[in-house]
Short mmCIF file of N, CA and C and ligand atoms in Angstrom, two decimals:
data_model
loop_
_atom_site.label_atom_id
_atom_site.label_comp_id
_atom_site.label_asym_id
_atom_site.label_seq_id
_atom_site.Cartn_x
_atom_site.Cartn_y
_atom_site.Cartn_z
N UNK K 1 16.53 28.09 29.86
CA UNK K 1 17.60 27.38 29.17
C UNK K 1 17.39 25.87 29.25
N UNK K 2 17.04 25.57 30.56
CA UNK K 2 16.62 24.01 30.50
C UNK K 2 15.76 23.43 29.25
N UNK K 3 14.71 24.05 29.63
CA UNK K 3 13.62 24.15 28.96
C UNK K 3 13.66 23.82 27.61
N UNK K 4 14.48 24.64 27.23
CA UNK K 4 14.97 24.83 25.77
C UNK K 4 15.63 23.79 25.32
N UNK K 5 16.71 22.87 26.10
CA UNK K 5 17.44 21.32 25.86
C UNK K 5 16.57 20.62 25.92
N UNK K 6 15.85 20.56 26.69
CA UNK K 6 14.48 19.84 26.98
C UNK K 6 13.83 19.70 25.62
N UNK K 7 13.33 20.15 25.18
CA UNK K 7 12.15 20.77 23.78
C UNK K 7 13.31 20.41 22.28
N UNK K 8 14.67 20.96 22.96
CA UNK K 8 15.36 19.88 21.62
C UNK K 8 15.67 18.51 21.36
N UNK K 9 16.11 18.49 23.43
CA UNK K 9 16.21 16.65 23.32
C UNK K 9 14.85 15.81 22.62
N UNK K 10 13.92 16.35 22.85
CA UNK K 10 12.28 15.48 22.57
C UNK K 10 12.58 15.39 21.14
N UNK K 11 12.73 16.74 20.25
CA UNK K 11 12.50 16.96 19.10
C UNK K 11 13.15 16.17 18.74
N UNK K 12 14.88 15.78 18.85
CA UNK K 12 15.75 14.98 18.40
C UNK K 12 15.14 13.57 18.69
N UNK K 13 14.01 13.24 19.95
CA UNK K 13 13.72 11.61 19.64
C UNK K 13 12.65 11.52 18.75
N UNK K 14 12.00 12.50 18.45
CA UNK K 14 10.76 12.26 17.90
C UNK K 14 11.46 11.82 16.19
N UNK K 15 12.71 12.89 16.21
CA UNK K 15 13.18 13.06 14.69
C UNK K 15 13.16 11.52 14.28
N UNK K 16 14.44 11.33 15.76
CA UNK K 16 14.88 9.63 15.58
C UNK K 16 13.85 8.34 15.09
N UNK K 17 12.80 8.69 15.73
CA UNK K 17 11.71 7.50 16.00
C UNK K 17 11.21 7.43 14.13
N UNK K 18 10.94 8.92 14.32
CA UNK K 18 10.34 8.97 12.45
C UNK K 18 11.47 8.33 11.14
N UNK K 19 12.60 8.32 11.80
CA UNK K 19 13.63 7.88 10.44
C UNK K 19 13.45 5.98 11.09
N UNK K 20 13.86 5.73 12.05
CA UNK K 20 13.72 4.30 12.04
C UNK K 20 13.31 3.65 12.23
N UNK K 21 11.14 4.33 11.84
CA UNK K 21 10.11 3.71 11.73
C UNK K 21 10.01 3.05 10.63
N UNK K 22 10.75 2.00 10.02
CA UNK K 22 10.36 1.20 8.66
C UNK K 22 9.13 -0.01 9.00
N UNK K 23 8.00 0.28 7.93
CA UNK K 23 7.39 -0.86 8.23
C UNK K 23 7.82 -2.24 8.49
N UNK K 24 7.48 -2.75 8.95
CA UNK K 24 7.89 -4.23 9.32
C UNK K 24 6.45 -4.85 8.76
N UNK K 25 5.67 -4.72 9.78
CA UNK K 25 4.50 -5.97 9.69
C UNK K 25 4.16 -6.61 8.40
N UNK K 26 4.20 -7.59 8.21
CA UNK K 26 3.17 -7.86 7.39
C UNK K 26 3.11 -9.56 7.38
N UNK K 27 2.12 -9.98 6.99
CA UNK K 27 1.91 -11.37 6.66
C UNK K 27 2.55 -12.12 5.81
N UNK K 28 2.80 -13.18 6.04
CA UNK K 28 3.42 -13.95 5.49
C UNK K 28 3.10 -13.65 3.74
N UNK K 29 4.19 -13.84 2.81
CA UNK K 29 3.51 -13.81 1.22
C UNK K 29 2.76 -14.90 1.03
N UNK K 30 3.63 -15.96 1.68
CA UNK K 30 2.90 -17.24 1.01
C UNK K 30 1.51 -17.45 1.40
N UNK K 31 1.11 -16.69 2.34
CA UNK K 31 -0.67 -16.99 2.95
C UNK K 31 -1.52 -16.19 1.71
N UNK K 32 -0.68 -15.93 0.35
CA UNK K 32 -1.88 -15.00 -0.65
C UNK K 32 -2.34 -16.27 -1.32
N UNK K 33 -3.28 -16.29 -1.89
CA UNK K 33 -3.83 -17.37 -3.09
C UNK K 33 -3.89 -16.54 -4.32
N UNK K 34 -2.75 -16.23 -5.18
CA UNK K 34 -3.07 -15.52 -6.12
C UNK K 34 -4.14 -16.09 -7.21
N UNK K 35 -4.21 -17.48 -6.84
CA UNK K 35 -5.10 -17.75 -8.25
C UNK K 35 -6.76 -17.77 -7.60
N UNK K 36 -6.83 -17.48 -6.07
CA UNK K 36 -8.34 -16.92 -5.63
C UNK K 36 -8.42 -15.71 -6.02
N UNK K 37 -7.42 -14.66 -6.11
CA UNK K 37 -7.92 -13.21 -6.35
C UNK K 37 -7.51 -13.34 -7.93
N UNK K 38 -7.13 -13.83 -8.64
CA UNK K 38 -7.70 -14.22 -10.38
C UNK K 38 -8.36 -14.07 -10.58
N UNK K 39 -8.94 -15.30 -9.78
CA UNK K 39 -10.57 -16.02 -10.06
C UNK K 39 -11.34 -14.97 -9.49
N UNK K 40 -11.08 -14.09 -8.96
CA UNK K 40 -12.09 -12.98 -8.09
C UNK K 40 -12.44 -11.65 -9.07
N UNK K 41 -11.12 -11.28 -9.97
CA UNK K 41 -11.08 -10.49 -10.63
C UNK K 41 -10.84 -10.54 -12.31
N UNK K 42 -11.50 -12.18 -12.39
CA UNK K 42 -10.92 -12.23 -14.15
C UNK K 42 -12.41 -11.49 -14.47
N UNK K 43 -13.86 -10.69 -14.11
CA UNK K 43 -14.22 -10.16 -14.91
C UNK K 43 -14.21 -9.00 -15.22
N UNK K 44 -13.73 -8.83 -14.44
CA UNK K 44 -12.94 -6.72 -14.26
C UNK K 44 -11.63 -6.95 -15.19
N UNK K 45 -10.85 -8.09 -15.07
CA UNK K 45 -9.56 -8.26 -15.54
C UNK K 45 -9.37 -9.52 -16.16
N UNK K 46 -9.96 -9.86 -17.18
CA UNK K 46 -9.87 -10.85 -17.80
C UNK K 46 -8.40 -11.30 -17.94
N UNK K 47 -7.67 -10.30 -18.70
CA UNK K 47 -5.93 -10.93 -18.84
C UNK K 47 -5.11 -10.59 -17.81
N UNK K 48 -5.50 -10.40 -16.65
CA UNK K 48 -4.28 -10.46 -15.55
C UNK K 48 -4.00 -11.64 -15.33
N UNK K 49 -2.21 -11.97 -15.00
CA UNK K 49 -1.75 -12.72 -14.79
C UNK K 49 -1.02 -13.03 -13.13
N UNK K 50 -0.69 -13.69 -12.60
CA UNK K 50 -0.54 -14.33 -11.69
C UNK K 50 1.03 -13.79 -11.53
N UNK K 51 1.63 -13.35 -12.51
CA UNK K 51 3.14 -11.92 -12.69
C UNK K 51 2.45 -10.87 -12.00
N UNK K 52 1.57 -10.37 -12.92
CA UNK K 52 0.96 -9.01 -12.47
C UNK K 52 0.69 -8.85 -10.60
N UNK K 53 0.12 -9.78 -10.10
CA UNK K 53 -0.86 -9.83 -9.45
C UNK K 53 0.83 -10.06 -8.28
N UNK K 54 1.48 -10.39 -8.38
CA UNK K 54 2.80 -10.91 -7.28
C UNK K 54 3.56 -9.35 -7.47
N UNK K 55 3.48 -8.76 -8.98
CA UNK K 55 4.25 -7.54 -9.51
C UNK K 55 3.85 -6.32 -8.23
N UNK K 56 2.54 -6.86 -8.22
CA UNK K 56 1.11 -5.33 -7.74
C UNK K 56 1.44 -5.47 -6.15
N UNK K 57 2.00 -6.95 -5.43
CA UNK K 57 2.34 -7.17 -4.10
C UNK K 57 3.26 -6.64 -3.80
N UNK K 58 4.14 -6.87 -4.61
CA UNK K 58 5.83 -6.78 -4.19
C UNK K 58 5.66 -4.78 -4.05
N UNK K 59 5.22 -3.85 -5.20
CA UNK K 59 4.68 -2.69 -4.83
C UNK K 59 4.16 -2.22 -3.82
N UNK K 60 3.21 -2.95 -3.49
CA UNK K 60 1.94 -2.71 -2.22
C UNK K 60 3.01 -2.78 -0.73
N UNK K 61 3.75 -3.85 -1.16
CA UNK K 61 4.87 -4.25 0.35
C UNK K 61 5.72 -3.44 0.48
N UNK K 62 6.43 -2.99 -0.86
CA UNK K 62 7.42 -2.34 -0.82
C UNK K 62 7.61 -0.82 -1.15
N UNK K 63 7.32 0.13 -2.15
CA UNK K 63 7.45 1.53 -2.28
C UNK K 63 5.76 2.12 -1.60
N UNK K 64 4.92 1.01 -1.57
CA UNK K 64 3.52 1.75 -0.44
C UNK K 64 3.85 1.72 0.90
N UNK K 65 4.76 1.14 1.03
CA UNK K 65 4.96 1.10 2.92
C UNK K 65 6.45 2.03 3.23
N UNK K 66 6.49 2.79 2.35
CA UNK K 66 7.64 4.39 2.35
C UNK K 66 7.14 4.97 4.00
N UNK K 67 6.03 5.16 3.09
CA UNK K 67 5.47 6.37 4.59
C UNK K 67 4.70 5.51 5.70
N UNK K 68 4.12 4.36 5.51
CA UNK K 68 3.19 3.81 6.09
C UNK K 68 3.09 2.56 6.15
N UNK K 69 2.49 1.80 6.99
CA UNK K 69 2.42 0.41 6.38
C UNK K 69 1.29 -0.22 6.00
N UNK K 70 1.23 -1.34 5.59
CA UNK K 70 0.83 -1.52 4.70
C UNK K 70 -1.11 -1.29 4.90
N UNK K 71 -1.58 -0.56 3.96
CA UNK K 71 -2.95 0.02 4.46
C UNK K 71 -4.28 -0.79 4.04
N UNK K 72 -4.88 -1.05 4.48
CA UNK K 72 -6.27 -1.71 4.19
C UNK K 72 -6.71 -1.12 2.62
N UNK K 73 -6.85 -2.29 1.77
CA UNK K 73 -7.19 -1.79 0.96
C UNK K 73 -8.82 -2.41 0.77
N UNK K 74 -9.22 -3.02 1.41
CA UNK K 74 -10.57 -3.64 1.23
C UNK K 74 -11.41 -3.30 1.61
N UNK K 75 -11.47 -2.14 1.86
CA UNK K 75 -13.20 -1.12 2.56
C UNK K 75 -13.57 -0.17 2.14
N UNK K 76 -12.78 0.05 0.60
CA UNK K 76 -13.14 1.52 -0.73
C UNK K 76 -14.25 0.95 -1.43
N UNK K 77 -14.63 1.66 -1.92
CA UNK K 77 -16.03 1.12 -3.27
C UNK K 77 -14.63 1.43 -4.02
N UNK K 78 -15.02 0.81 -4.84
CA UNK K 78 -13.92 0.77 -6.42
C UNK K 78 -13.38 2.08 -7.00
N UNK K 79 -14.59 3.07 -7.17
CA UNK K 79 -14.02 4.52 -7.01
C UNK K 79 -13.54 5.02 -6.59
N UNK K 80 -13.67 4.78 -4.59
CA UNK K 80 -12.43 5.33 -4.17
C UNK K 80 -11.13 4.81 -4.20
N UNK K 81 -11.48 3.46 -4.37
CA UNK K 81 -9.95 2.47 -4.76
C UNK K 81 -9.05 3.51 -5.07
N UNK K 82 -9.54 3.76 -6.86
CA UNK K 82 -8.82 4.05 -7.68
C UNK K 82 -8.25 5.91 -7.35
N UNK K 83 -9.05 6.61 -7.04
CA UNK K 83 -9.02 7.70 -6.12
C UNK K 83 -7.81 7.41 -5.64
N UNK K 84 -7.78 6.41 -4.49
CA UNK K 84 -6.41 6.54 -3.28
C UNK K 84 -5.65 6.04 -4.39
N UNK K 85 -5.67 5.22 -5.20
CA UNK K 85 -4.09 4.27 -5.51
C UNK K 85 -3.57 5.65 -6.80
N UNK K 86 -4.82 6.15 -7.33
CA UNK K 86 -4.05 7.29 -7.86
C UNK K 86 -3.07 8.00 -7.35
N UNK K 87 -3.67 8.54 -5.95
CA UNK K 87 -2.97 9.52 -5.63
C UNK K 87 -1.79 8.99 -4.86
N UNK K 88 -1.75 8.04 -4.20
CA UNK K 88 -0.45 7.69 -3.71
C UNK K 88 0.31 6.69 -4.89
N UNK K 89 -0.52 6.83 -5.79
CA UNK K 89 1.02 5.99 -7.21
C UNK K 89 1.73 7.29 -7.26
N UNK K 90 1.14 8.60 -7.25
CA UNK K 90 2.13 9.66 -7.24
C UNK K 90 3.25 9.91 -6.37
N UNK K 91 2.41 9.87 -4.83
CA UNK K 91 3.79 9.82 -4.05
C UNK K 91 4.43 8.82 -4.04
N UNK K 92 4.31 7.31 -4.38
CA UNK K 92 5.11 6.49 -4.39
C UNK K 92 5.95 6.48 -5.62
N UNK K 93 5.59 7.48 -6.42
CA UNK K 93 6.48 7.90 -7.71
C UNK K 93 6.60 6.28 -8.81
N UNK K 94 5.75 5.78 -8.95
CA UNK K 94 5.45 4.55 -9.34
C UNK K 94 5.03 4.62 -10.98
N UNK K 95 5.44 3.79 -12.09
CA UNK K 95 5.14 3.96 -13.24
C UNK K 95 3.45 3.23 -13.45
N UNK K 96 3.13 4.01 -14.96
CA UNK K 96 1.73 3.56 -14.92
C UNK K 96 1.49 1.98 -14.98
N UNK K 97 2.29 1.27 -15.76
CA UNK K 97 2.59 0.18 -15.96
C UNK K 97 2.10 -0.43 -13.98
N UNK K 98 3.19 0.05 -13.55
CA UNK K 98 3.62 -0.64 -11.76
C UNK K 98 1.80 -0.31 -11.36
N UNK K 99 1.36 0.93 -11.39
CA UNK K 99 -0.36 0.88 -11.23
C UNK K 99 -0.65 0.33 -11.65
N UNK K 100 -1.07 -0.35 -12.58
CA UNK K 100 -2.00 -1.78 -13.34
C UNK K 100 -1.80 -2.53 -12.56
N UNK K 101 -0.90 -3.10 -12.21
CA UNK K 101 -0.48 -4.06 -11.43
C UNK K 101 -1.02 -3.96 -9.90
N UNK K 102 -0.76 -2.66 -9.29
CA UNK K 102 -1.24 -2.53 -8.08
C UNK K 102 -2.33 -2.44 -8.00
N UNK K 103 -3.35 -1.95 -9.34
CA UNK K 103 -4.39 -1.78 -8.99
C UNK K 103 -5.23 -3.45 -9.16
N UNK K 104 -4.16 -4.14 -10.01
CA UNK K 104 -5.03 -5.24 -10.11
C UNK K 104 -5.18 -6.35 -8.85
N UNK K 105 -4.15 -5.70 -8.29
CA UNK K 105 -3.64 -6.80 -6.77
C UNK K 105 -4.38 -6.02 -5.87
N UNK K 106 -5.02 -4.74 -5.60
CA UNK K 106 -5.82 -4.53 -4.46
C UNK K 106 -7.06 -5.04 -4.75
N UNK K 107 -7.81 -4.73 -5.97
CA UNK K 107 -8.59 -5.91 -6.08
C UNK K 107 -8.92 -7.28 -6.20
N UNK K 108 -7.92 -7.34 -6.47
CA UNK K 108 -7.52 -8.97 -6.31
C UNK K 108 -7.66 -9.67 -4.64
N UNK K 109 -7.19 -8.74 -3.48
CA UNK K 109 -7.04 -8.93 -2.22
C UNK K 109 -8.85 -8.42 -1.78
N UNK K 110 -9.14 -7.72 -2.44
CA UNK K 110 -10.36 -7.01 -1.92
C UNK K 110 -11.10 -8.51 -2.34
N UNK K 111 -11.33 -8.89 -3.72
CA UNK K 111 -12.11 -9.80 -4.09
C UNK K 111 -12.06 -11.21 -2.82
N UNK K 112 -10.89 -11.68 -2.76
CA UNK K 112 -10.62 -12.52 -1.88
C UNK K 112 -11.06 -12.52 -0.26
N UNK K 113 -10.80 -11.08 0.16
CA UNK K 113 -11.68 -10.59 1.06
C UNK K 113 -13.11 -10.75 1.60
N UNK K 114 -13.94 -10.53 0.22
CA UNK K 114 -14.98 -10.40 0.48
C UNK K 114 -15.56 -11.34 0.61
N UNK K 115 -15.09 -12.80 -0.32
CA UNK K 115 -15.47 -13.95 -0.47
C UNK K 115 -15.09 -14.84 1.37
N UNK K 116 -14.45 -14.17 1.92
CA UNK K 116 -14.62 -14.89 2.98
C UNK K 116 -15.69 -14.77 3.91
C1 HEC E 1 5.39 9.76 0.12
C2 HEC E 1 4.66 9.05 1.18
C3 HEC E 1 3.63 8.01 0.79
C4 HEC E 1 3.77 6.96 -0.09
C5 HEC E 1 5.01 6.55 -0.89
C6 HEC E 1 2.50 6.27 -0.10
N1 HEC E 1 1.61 6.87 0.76
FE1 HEC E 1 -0.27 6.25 1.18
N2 HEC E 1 -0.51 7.84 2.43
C7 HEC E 1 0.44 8.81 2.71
C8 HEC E 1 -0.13 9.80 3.58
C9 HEC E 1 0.59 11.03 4.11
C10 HEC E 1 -1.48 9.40 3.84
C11 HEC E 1 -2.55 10.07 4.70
C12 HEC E 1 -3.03 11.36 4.10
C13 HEC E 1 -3.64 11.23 2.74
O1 HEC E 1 -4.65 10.52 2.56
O2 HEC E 1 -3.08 11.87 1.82
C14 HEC E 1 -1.67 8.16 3.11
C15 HEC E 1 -2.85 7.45 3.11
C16 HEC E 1 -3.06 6.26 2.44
C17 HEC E 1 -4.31 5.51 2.46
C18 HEC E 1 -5.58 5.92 3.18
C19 HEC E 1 -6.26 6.96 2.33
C20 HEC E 1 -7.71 7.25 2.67
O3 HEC E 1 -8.16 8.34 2.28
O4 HEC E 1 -8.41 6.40 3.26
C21 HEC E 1 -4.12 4.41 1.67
C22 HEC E 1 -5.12 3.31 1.36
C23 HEC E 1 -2.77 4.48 1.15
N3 HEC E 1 -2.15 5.61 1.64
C24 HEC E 1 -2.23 3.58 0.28
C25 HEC E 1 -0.99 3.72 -0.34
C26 HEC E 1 -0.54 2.89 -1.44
C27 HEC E 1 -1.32 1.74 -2.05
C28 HEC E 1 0.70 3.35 -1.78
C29 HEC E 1 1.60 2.86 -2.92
C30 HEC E 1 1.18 3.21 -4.26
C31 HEC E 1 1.03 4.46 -0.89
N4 HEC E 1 -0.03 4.66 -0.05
C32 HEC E 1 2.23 5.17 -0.90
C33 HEC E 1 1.73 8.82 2.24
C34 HEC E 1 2.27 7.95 1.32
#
């Protein structure tokens, strides 16, 4: 019988811990240079704009960090980029439109990345 309170009390903190794990971390916004990851990605993306590219952040910060926080996006080859941001634009239940955007801001961060 102990045993058994025991094995529910845990379960009930583990429950707890998982609901009021909201991401927190992240870096400051203002440390992005959106017009370095432009310039990184105007030949993949000639007409992205500097909207898009803040649009694709505010996403990345906000309905990608549901389950997780915020995840490295700079160590895919481009294929798998698009691979992962596919599949979690699904679970983040995100319109195709909101993907353009995200996809143009992980490369955008990747480009900037690399250049350092
Ligand atoms: C509904 C929950 C959920 C949401 C919302 C979500 N993710 Fe994920 N994500 C997961 C889970 C679970 C995993 C690990 C298992 C997997 O790969 O499916 C994961 C893994 C990842 C990985 C690592 C994948 C790999 O194979 O290396 C990346 C990168 C990632 N997510 C990015 C994102 C981005 C970007 C968004 C926003 C579009 C997002 N996630 C939204 C649940 C979510």
């Amino acid at each position: 019988m102990k045993q058994l309170f025991f094995i529910a009390f845990v379960t009930s903190i583990v429950v707890a811990a998982c609901k009021t794990k909201k991401s927190t971390t992240t870096s400051a916004d203002n440390s992005i240079n959106y017009d370095a990851q432009l310039a990184g990605i105007k030949d993949k993306f000639p007409d992205a704009t500097v909207e898009e590219l803040k649009a694709g952040n505010a996403i990345y910060s906000g309905a990608c960090t549901r389950c997780h926080g915020k995840k490295d996006v700079t160590k895919y080859t481009d294929e798998k980029l698009i691979q992962v941001i596919d599949k979690m634009s699904k679970k983040a239940k995100i319109t195709d439109q909101e993907k353009q955007s995200l996809v143009k801001f992980a490369y955008g961060v990747r480009a900037v990345s690399a250049s350092k």
